[in-house]
PDB file of C-alpha atoms in Angstrom:
ATOM      1  CA  UNK A  84     104.254-110.655  56.822  1.00 50.00           C
ATOM      2  CA  UNK A  85     106.582-107.636  57.399  1.00 55.00           C
ATOM      3  CA  UNK A  86     105.170-105.798  54.191  1.00 70.00           C
ATOM      4  CA  UNK A  87     101.342-106.274  55.520  1.00 72.00           C
ATOM      5  CA  UNK A  88     102.646-104.694  58.793  1.00 75.00           C
ATOM      6  CA  UNK A  89     104.385-101.821  56.907  1.00 77.00           C
ATOM      7  CA  UNK A  90     100.942-100.818  55.047  1.00 81.00           C
ATOM      8  CA  UNK A  91      98.918-101.369  58.324  1.00 83.00           C
ATOM      9  CA  UNK A  92     100.737 -98.546  60.178  1.00 86.00           C
ATOM     10  CA  UNK A  93     100.565 -96.358  57.010  1.00 87.00           C
ATOM     11  CA  UNK A  94      97.180 -96.854  56.939  1.00 87.00           C
ATOM     12  CA  UNK A  95      96.576 -95.859  60.476  1.00 89.00           C
ATOM     13  CA  UNK A  96      98.561 -92.628  59.943  1.00 91.00           C
ATOM     14  CA  UNK A  97      96.347 -91.748  57.302  1.00 90.00           C
ATOM     15  CA  UNK A  98      93.455 -92.642  58.845  1.00 92.00           C
ATOM     16  CA  UNK A  99      94.669 -90.287  62.001  1.00 92.00           C
ATOM     17  CA  UNK A 100      95.729 -87.632  60.294  1.00 93.00           C
ATOM     18  CA  UNK A 101      92.068 -87.350  58.343  1.00 93.00           C
ATOM     19  CA  UNK A 102      90.156 -87.475  61.948  1.00 94.00           C
ATOM     20  CA  UNK A 103      93.421 -85.045  63.252  1.00 95.00           C
ATOM     21  CA  UNK A 104      92.166 -82.356  60.323  1.00 94.00           C
ATOM     22  CA  UNK A 105      88.357 -82.997  60.983  1.00 95.00           C
ATOM     23  CA  UNK A 106      88.572 -82.224  64.861  1.00 96.00           C
ATOM     24  CA  UNK A 107      90.900 -78.867  63.619  1.00 96.00           C
ATOM     25  CA  UNK A 108      88.106 -77.968  61.091  1.00 95.00           C
ATOM     26  CA  UNK A 109      85.776 -78.698  64.170  1.00 96.00           C
ATOM     27  CA  UNK A 110      87.580 -76.236  66.939  1.00 96.00           C
ATOM     28  CA  UNK A 111      88.407 -73.705  64.045  1.00 96.00           C
ATOM     29  CA  UNK A 112      84.405 -72.902  64.375  1.00 96.00           C
ATOM     30  CA  UNK A 113      83.781 -73.406  67.555  1.00 96.00           C
ATOM     31  CA  UNK A 114      82.756 -69.244  67.597  1.00 95.00           C
ATOM     32  CA  UNK A 115      80.242 -70.083  64.318  1.00 96.00           C
ATOM     33  CA  UNK A 116      76.918 -69.400  65.004  1.00 97.00           C
ATOM     34  CA  UNK A 117      74.478 -72.734  64.397  1.00 96.00           C
ATOM     35  CA  UNK A 118      77.746 -75.003  63.140  1.00 97.00           C
ATOM     36  CA  UNK A 119      76.984 -78.478  63.392  1.00 96.00           C
ATOM     37  CA  UNK A 120      80.479 -80.868  64.449  1.00 96.00           C
ATOM     38  CA  UNK A 121      81.312 -83.493  61.574  1.00 95.00           C
ATOM     39  CA  UNK A 122      82.107 -86.571  63.367  1.00 93.00           C
ATOM     40  CA  UNK A 123      84.107 -89.412  62.080  1.00 87.00           C
ATOM     41  CA  UNK A 124      84.387 -93.128  62.717  1.00 83.00           C
ATOM     42  CA  UNK A 125      87.537 -95.705  62.057  1.00 82.00           C
ATOM     43  CA  UNK A 126      86.619 -98.615  60.428  1.00 80.00           C
ATOM     44  CA  UNK A 127      88.792-101.679  60.056  1.00 77.00           C
ATOM     45  CA  UNK A 128      89.373-103.020  56.409  1.00 70.00           C
ATOM     46  CA  UNK A 129      88.074-106.584  55.924  1.00 67.00           C
ATOM     47  CA  UNK A 130      89.636-109.216  58.167  1.00 65.00           C
ATOM     48  CA  UNK A 131      91.654-112.004  55.965  1.00 59.00           C
ATOM     49  CA  UNK A 132      91.139-115.485  56.454  1.00 59.00           C
ATOM     50  CA  UNK A 133      94.433-117.338  57.057  1.00 57.00           C
ATOM     51  CA  UNK A 134      94.532-120.998  56.114  1.00 54.00           C
ATOM     52  CA  UNK A 135      97.966-122.922  56.459  1.00 60.00           C
ATOM     53  CA  UNK A 136      99.295-124.910  54.367  1.00 60.00           C
ATOM     54  CA  UNK A 137      99.419-129.103  54.483  1.00 62.00           C
ATOM     55  CA  UNK A 138     100.280-132.218  52.672  1.00 60.00           C
ATOM     56  CA  UNK A 139      97.176-134.378  52.864  1.00 58.00           C
ATOM     57  CA  UNK A 140      98.017-138.319  53.854  1.00 61.00           C
ATOM     58  CA  UNK A 141      95.585-139.040  50.485  1.00 60.00           C
ATOM     59  CA  UNK A 142      97.964-136.477  48.279  1.00 56.00           C
ATOM     60  CA  UNK A 143      97.623-133.117  47.422  1.00 58.00           C
ATOM     61  CA  UNK A 144      97.062-130.532  49.728  1.00 62.00           C
ATOM     62  CA  UNK A 145      94.557-129.129  52.357  1.00 63.00           C
ATOM     63  CA  UNK A 146      93.853-126.120  53.927  1.00 66.00           C
ATOM     64  CA  UNK A 147      93.507-125.661  57.685  1.00 66.00           C
ATOM     65  CA  UNK A 148      91.757-122.615  59.370  1.00 70.00           C
ATOM     66  CA  UNK A 149      94.666-120.622  61.445  1.00 66.00           C
ATOM     67  CA  UNK A 150      92.751-117.445  62.201  1.00 68.00           C
ATOM     68  CA  UNK A 151      91.792-114.210  61.070  1.00 66.00           C
ATOM     69  CA  UNK A 152      94.283-111.193  60.293  1.00 63.00           C
ATOM     70  CA  UNK A 153      93.248-107.032  60.164  1.00 65.00           C
ATOM     71  CA  UNK A 154      95.488-105.248  57.888  1.00 71.00           C
ATOM     72  CA  UNK A 155      94.464-101.826  59.052  1.00 77.00           C
ATOM     73  CA  UNK A 156      91.780 -99.250  59.641  1.00 83.00           C
ATOM     74  CA  UNK A 157      90.418 -96.273  57.388  1.00 79.00           C
ATOM     75  CA  UNK A 158      88.363 -93.285  58.584  1.00 83.00           C
ATOM     76  CA  UNK A 159      84.771 -93.297  57.042  1.00 79.00           C
ATOM     77  CA  UNK A 160      83.064 -90.355  55.716  1.00 76.00           C
ATOM     78  CA  UNK A 161      82.284 -87.906  58.613  1.00 78.00           C
ATOM     79  CA  UNK A 162      78.615 -87.305  59.572  1.00 87.00           C
ATOM     80  CA  UNK A 163      77.483 -84.303  60.903  1.00 93.00           C
ATOM     81  CA  UNK A 164      76.012 -83.746  64.496  1.00 94.00           C
ATOM     82  CA  UNK A 165      72.708 -82.486  64.644  1.00 95.00           C
ATOM     83  CA  UNK A 166      72.826 -82.080  68.311  1.00 94.00           C
ATOM     84  CA  UNK A 167      71.137 -78.455  69.746  1.00 96.00           C
ATOM     85  CA  UNK A 168      73.907 -76.048  70.329  1.00 96.00           C
ATOM     86  CA  UNK A 169      73.330 -73.275  73.416  1.00 96.00           C
ATOM     87  CA  UNK A 170      71.644 -70.018  72.623  1.00 98.00           C
ATOM     88  CA  UNK A 171      73.408 -66.914  72.992  1.00 97.00           C
ATOM     89  CA  UNK A 172      71.478 -63.739  73.518  1.00 98.00           C
ATOM     90  CA  UNK A 173      72.447 -61.083  70.777  1.00 97.00           C
ATOM     91  CA  UNK A 174      69.325 -58.508  71.025  1.00 95.00           C
ATOM     92  CA  UNK A 175      70.119 -58.042  67.633  1.00 96.00           C
ATOM     93  CA  UNK A 176      66.612 -57.743  65.798  1.00 95.00           C
ATOM     94  CA  UNK A 177      67.385 -59.918  62.870  1.00 96.00           C
ATOM     95  CA  UNK A 178      68.853 -62.369  64.517  1.00 98.00           C
ATOM     96  CA  UNK A 179      66.965 -65.600  64.957  1.00 98.00           C
ATOM     97  CA  UNK A 180      67.949 -68.722  66.891  1.00 98.00           C
ATOM     98  CA  UNK A 181      65.895 -72.136  65.815  1.00 97.00           C
ATOM     99  CA  UNK A 182      65.206 -74.258  69.213  1.00 96.00           C
ATOM    100  CA  UNK A 183      63.987 -77.571  68.854  1.00 95.00           C
ATOM    101  CA  UNK A 184      61.258 -78.936  70.889  1.00 94.00           C
ATOM    102  CA  UNK A 185      62.756 -81.815  72.340  1.00 87.00           C
ATOM    103  CA  UNK A 186      61.599 -84.927  71.186  1.00 86.00           C
ATOM    104  CA  UNK A 187      58.774 -83.490  69.051  1.00 85.00           C
ATOM    105  CA  UNK A 188      61.224 -84.077  65.704  1.00 84.00           C
ATOM    106  CA  UNK A 189      62.820 -87.758  63.897  1.00 84.00           C
ATOM    107  CA  UNK A 190      65.206 -86.226  62.025  1.00 89.00           C
ATOM    108  CA  UNK A 191      66.429 -82.259  62.126  1.00 95.00           C
ATOM    109  CA  UNK A 192      64.734 -78.871  61.687  1.00 97.00           C
ATOM    110  CA  UNK A 193      66.482 -76.389  59.144  1.00 98.00           C
ATOM    111  CA  UNK A 194      65.942 -73.037  57.959  1.00 98.00           C
ATOM    112  CA  UNK A 195      65.649 -72.729  53.889  1.00 98.00           C
ATOM    113  CA  UNK A 196      67.496 -70.434  51.764  1.00 98.00           C
ATOM    114  CA  UNK A 197      67.571 -69.314  48.165  1.00 98.00           C
ATOM    115  CA  UNK A 198      71.006 -68.420  46.518  1.00 96.00           C
ATOM    116  CA  UNK A 199      71.155 -65.672  44.196  1.00 92.00           C
ATOM    117  CA  UNK A 200      70.916 -67.791  41.580  1.00 93.00           C
ATOM    118  CA  UNK A 201      67.585 -69.356  42.576  1.00 93.00           C
ATOM    119  CA  UNK A 202      68.806 -72.831  44.147  1.00 96.00           C
ATOM    120  CA  UNK A 203      67.472 -74.285  47.239  1.00 97.00           C
ATOM    121  CA  UNK A 204      69.791 -74.367  50.412  1.00 98.00           C
ATOM    122  CA  UNK A 205      69.500 -75.194  53.867  1.00 98.00           C
ATOM    123  CA  UNK A 206      71.393 -73.842  57.518  1.00 98.00           C
ATOM    124  CA  UNK A 207      71.149 -73.511  60.846  1.00 97.00           C
ATOM    125  CA  UNK A 208      72.871 -70.417  61.320  1.00 97.00           C
ATOM    126  CA  UNK A 209      69.900 -67.271  62.420  1.00 97.00           C
ATOM    127  CA  UNK A 210      72.541 -64.971  62.127  1.00 98.00           C
ATOM    128  CA  UNK A 211      70.202 -62.998  59.621  1.00 97.00           C
ATOM    129  CA  UNK A 212      70.879 -59.624  57.904  1.00 96.00           C
ATOM    130  CA  UNK A 213      68.966 -57.359  55.968  1.00 95.00           C
ATOM    131  CA  UNK A 214      70.502 -57.520  51.935  1.00 95.00           C
ATOM    132  CA  UNK A 215      71.677 -54.789  49.969  1.00 93.00           C
ATOM    133  CA  UNK A 216      68.166 -55.342  48.137  1.00 93.00           C
ATOM    134  CA  UNK A 217      65.969 -55.334  51.231  1.00 94.00           C
ATOM    135  CA  UNK A 218      65.635 -58.761  52.281  1.00 96.00           C
ATOM    136  CA  UNK A 219      66.506 -61.144  54.991  1.00 97.00           C
ATOM    137  CA  UNK A 220      69.299 -63.281  54.246  1.00 97.00           C
ATOM    138  CA  UNK A 221      72.480 -64.718  55.737  1.00 97.00           C
ATOM    139  CA  UNK A 222      75.325 -62.613  56.499  1.00 96.00           C
ATOM    140  CA  UNK A 223      76.681 -63.486  52.731  1.00 94.00           C
ATOM    141  CA  UNK A 224      74.010 -61.930  50.899  1.00 95.00           C
ATOM    142  CA  UNK A 225      71.665 -65.403  50.325  1.00 97.00           C
ATOM    143  CA  UNK A 226      68.135 -64.836  50.721  1.00 98.00           C
ATOM    144  CA  UNK A 227      65.594 -66.573  53.830  1.00 98.00           C
ATOM    145  CA  UNK A 228      62.532 -67.808  52.096  1.00 98.00           C
ATOM    146  CA  UNK A 229      59.252 -68.077  53.284  1.00 97.00           C
ATOM    147  CA  UNK A 230      56.623 -71.036  53.259  1.00 96.00           C
ATOM    148  CA  UNK A 231      55.731 -70.661  50.196  1.00 96.00           C
ATOM    149  CA  UNK A 232      59.477 -70.289  49.088  1.00 96.00           C
ATOM    150  CA  UNK A 233      59.051 -66.143  48.505  1.00 97.00           C
ATOM    151  CA  UNK A 234      61.712 -64.103  50.031  1.00 97.00           C
ATOM    152  CA  UNK A 235      61.383 -62.175  52.646  1.00 97.00           C
ATOM    153  CA  UNK A 236      61.003 -58.381  52.423  1.00 95.00           C
ATOM    154  CA  UNK A 237      61.743 -55.711  55.411  1.00 94.00           C
ATOM    155  CA  UNK A 238      62.187 -52.474  55.509  1.00 82.00           C
ATOM    156  CA  UNK A 239      64.819 -51.935  57.773  1.00 79.00           C
ATOM    157  CA  UNK A 240      66.433 -53.880  60.651  1.00 73.00           C
ATOM    158  CA  UNK A 241      63.952 -52.860  63.158  1.00 84.00           C
ATOM    159  CA  UNK A 242      61.530 -56.184  62.484  1.00 94.00           C
ATOM    160  CA  UNK A 243      59.515 -58.206  64.795  1.00 96.00           C
ATOM    161  CA  UNK A 244      60.126 -61.890  64.769  1.00 98.00           C
ATOM    162  CA  UNK A 245      57.392 -64.564  66.298  1.00 98.00           C
ATOM    163  CA  UNK A 246      57.922 -67.686  68.163  1.00 98.00           C
ATOM    164  CA  UNK A 247      56.416 -69.402  64.998  1.00 97.00           C
ATOM    165  CA  UNK A 248      58.615 -67.196  62.488  1.00 97.00           C
ATOM    166  CA  UNK A 249      56.364 -64.754  60.999  1.00 98.00           C
ATOM    167  CA  UNK A 250      58.246 -61.793  60.439  1.00 98.00           C
ATOM    168  CA  UNK A 251      56.458 -58.729  61.182  1.00 96.00           C
ATOM    169  CA  UNK A 252      57.149 -54.871  58.697  1.00 93.00           C
ATOM    170  CA  UNK A 253      56.586 -51.805  60.773  1.00 89.00           C
ATOM    171  CA  UNK A 254      53.883 -51.201  57.957  1.00 88.00           C
ATOM    172  CA  UNK A 255      52.417 -54.745  58.916  1.00 91.00           C
ATOM    173  CA  UNK A 256      53.133 -56.961  56.023  1.00 93.00           C
ATOM    174  CA  UNK A 257      53.778 -60.246  57.426  1.00 96.00           C
ATOM    175  CA  UNK A 258      55.852 -63.690  56.038  1.00 97.00           C
ATOM    176  CA  UNK A 259      56.681 -66.154  58.014  1.00 98.00           C
ATOM    177  CA  UNK A 260      59.898 -67.914  58.031  1.00 98.00           C
ATOM    178  CA  UNK A 261      60.374 -71.499  56.254  1.00 98.00           C
ATOM    179  CA  UNK A 262      61.526 -74.188  58.617  1.00 98.00           C
ATOM    180  CA  UNK A 263      61.636 -77.601  56.901  1.00 98.00           C
ATOM    181  CA  UNK A 264      62.190 -80.920  58.537  1.00 97.00           C
ATOM    182  CA  UNK A 265      64.652 -82.956  57.195  1.00 96.00           C
ATOM    183  CA  UNK A 266      64.159 -87.008  58.357  1.00 92.00           C
ATOM    184  CA  UNK A 267      67.673 -88.093  56.779  1.00 92.00           C
ATOM    185  CA  UNK A 268      70.161 -85.414  58.310  1.00 93.00           C
ATOM    186  CA  UNK A 269      73.104 -87.543  56.781  1.00 91.00           C
ATOM    187  CA  UNK A 270      71.822 -86.421  53.338  1.00 93.00           C
ATOM    188  CA  UNK A 271      72.736 -82.755  54.331  1.00 95.00           C
ATOM    189  CA  UNK A 272      76.170 -81.784  53.153  1.00 94.00           C
ATOM    190  CA  UNK A 273      78.343 -78.628  53.872  1.00 94.00           C
ATOM    191  CA  UNK A 274      79.245 -76.416  51.245  1.00 92.00           C
ATOM    192  CA  UNK A 275      80.758 -73.449  53.111  1.00 84.00           C
ATOM    193  CA  UNK A 276      79.750 -70.150  54.738  1.00 90.00           C
ATOM    194  CA  UNK A 277      76.958 -72.017  57.107  1.00 93.00           C
ATOM    195  CA  UNK A 278      74.797 -73.564  53.706  1.00 97.00           C
ATOM    196  CA  UNK A 279      73.852 -77.490  53.591  1.00 97.00           C
ATOM    197  CA  UNK A 280      72.951 -78.684  50.535  1.00 96.00           C
ATOM    198  CA  UNK A 281      70.564 -81.960  50.532  1.00 96.00           C
ATOM    199  CA  UNK A 282      71.695 -84.409  47.855  1.00 94.00           C
ATOM    200  CA  UNK A 283      69.729 -87.357  45.957  1.00 89.00           C
ATOM    201  CA  UNK A 284      67.098 -89.287  48.200  1.00 86.00           C
ATOM    202  CA  UNK A 285      67.033 -86.432  50.720  1.00 88.00           C
ATOM    203  CA  UNK A 286      63.535 -84.937  51.672  1.00 91.00           C
ATOM    204  CA  UNK A 287      62.276 -82.100  53.226  1.00 94.00           C
ATOM    205  CA  UNK A 288      59.026 -81.286  54.200  1.00 95.00           C
ATOM    206  CA  UNK A 289      57.537 -78.367  56.047  1.00 96.00           C
ATOM    207  CA  UNK A 290      58.123 -78.546  59.710  1.00 96.00           C
ATOM    208  CA  UNK A 291      55.314 -77.603  62.517  1.00 96.00           C
ATOM    209  CA  UNK A 292      55.882 -73.628  64.493  1.00 96.00           C
ATOM    210  CA  UNK A 293      55.724 -74.405  68.477  1.00 95.00           C
ATOM    211  CA  UNK A 294      54.698 -77.880  67.864  1.00 96.00           C
ATOM    212  CA  UNK A 295      57.958 -78.908  66.668  1.00 96.00           C
ATOM    213  CA  UNK A 296      60.704 -75.682  67.034  1.00 97.00           C
ATOM    214  CA  UNK A 297      60.423 -71.997  68.109  1.00 98.00           C
ATOM    215  CA  UNK A 298      62.251 -68.809  66.779  1.00 98.00           C
ATOM    216  CA  UNK A 299      63.924 -67.003  69.480  1.00 98.00           C
ATOM    217  CA  UNK A 300      64.338 -63.415  68.267  1.00 98.00           C
ATOM    218  CA  UNK A 301      67.844 -61.867  69.268  1.00 97.00           C
ATOM    219  CA  UNK A 302      69.252 -64.894  69.782  1.00 98.00           C
ATOM    220  CA  UNK A 303      72.033 -67.081  67.921  1.00 98.00           C
ATOM    221  CA  UNK A 304      72.601 -70.722  68.294  1.00 98.00           C
ATOM    222  CA  UNK A 305      76.265 -71.514  69.332  1.00 97.00           C
ATOM    223  CA  UNK A 306      77.949 -73.966  67.495  1.00 97.00           C
ATOM    224  CA  UNK A 307      77.599 -77.330  68.856  1.00 96.00           C
ATOM    225  CA  UNK A 308      81.129 -78.437  69.520  1.00 97.00           C
ATOM    226  CA  UNK A 309      82.638 -79.206  72.569  1.00 96.00           C
ATOM    227  CA  UNK A 310      85.890 -77.382  72.753  1.00 95.00           C
ATOM    228  CA  UNK A 311      87.604 -79.160  75.670  1.00 96.00           C
ATOM    229  CA  UNK A 312      86.497 -82.835  74.225  1.00 96.00           C
ATOM    230  CA  UNK A 313      87.688 -81.650  71.264  1.00 96.00           C
ATOM    231  CA  UNK A 314      90.970 -81.084  72.297  1.00 96.00           C
ATOM    232  CA  UNK A 315      91.189 -84.101  73.744  1.00 97.00           C
ATOM    233  CA  UNK A 316      90.683 -86.157  70.819  1.00 95.00           C
ATOM    234  CA  UNK A 317      92.856 -84.005  68.667  1.00 95.00           C
ATOM    235  CA  UNK A 318      95.736 -84.741  71.162  1.00 96.00           C
ATOM    236  CA  UNK A 319      94.564 -88.365  71.035  1.00 96.00           C
ATOM    237  CA  UNK A 320      94.975 -88.425  66.789  1.00 94.00           C
ATOM    238  CA  UNK A 321      97.575 -86.799  67.425  1.00 94.00           C
ATOM    239  CA  UNK A 322      99.670 -89.475  69.913  1.00 96.00           C
ATOM    240  CA  UNK A 323      98.260 -91.828  67.915  1.00 93.00           C
ATOM    241  CA  UNK A 324      99.593 -90.825  64.436  1.00 93.00           C
ATOM    242  CA  UNK A 325     102.945 -90.781  66.049  1.00 94.00           C
ATOM    243  CA  UNK A 326     102.393 -94.309  67.399  1.00 94.00           C
ATOM    244  CA  UNK A 327     101.900 -95.367  63.842  1.00 90.00           C
ATOM    245  CA  UNK A 328     105.244 -93.179  62.588  1.00 92.00           C
ATOM    246  CA  UNK A 329     107.127 -95.265  64.947  1.00 91.00           C
ATOM    247  CA  UNK A 330     105.754 -98.659  64.093  1.00 88.00           C
ATOM    248  CA  UNK A 331     106.816 -97.477  60.605  1.00 86.00           C
ATOM    249  CA  UNK A 332     110.020 -96.649  61.661  1.00 88.00           C
ATOM    250  CA  UNK A 333     110.872 -99.537  63.484  1.00 86.00           C
ATOM    251  CA  UNK A 334     109.629-101.727  60.121  1.00 81.00           C
ATOM    252  CA  UNK A 335     111.710 -99.773  58.022  1.00 80.00           C
ATOM    253  CA  UNK A 336     115.097-100.301  60.369  1.00 83.00           C
ATOM    254  CA  UNK A 337     114.252-103.551  59.980  1.00 81.00           C
ATOM    255  CA  UNK A 338     113.893-103.677  56.156  1.00 78.00           C
ATOM    256  CA  UNK A 339     117.481-102.348  56.285  1.00 80.00           C
ATOM    257  CA  UNK A 340     118.852-104.527  58.400  1.00 79.00           C
ATOM    258  CA  UNK A 341     117.530-107.882  56.455  1.00 76.00           C
ATOM    259  CA  UNK A 342     118.832-106.473  53.134  1.00 75.00           C
ATOM    260  CA  UNK A 343     122.180-105.727  54.640  1.00 78.00           C
ATOM    261  CA  UNK A 344     122.431-108.866  56.224  1.00 75.00           C
ATOM    262  CA  UNK A 345     121.161-110.748  53.000  1.00 67.00           C
ATOM    263  CA  UNK A 346     123.674-108.887  51.022  1.00 62.00           C
ATOM    264  CA  UNK A 347     126.553-110.371  53.373  1.00 66.00           C
ATOM    265  CA  UNK A 348     125.701-113.581  52.534  1.00 57.00           C
TER     266      UNK A 348
END
């Protein structure tokens, strides 16, 4: 029983350490445009059913259930919180915040991105810029594409972006930014630099402009991390880690005492 408690406290420390690291990453990205916070859930390991083994009057042994025993916790795989972030005005022509129409989407909406090697990715970070080769892209040079999967050519940074996502150049050429709906947001995983990858089983379909979303030129979407709540959660995780650590130290002293006393017998 003593060793069982030892492992339970150790599992609690590991779970709280991972929770602390996850929240710390959220806090570090509180000013990252379009950042969606990671959320984790603590789950208990499967409970054990304990039995008392007794001699049976008819001979042999019988087992009498006496209850269940929890054996520790673990942090379940983190999921993304896709709640809409607040919008902040930047007055930069290439910035385009994605604002969802409340209740019009079952999943989440994201911009479609094409990487330099042609792979499909997604993002909520609308802090765009003109790439070196003259296309609308992310800050690290990935390409924003239109509804037909083509890169969006721009003459310069002086473009107009309508509420439906249509980009108009000075010469009058137009292309509409591709916005897709992901019905299973849990299939999206982060890849760094604000990009999201859709894992196997996930589906993306074209979203309907104005009915499901509006594009706000000259705005960016803030991170949806609540810094005050995140700091409170960080302190809670740290204190719980310390509490489990003290339990572990108590078990350690008890085991040391037991070994020393047994050695004197």
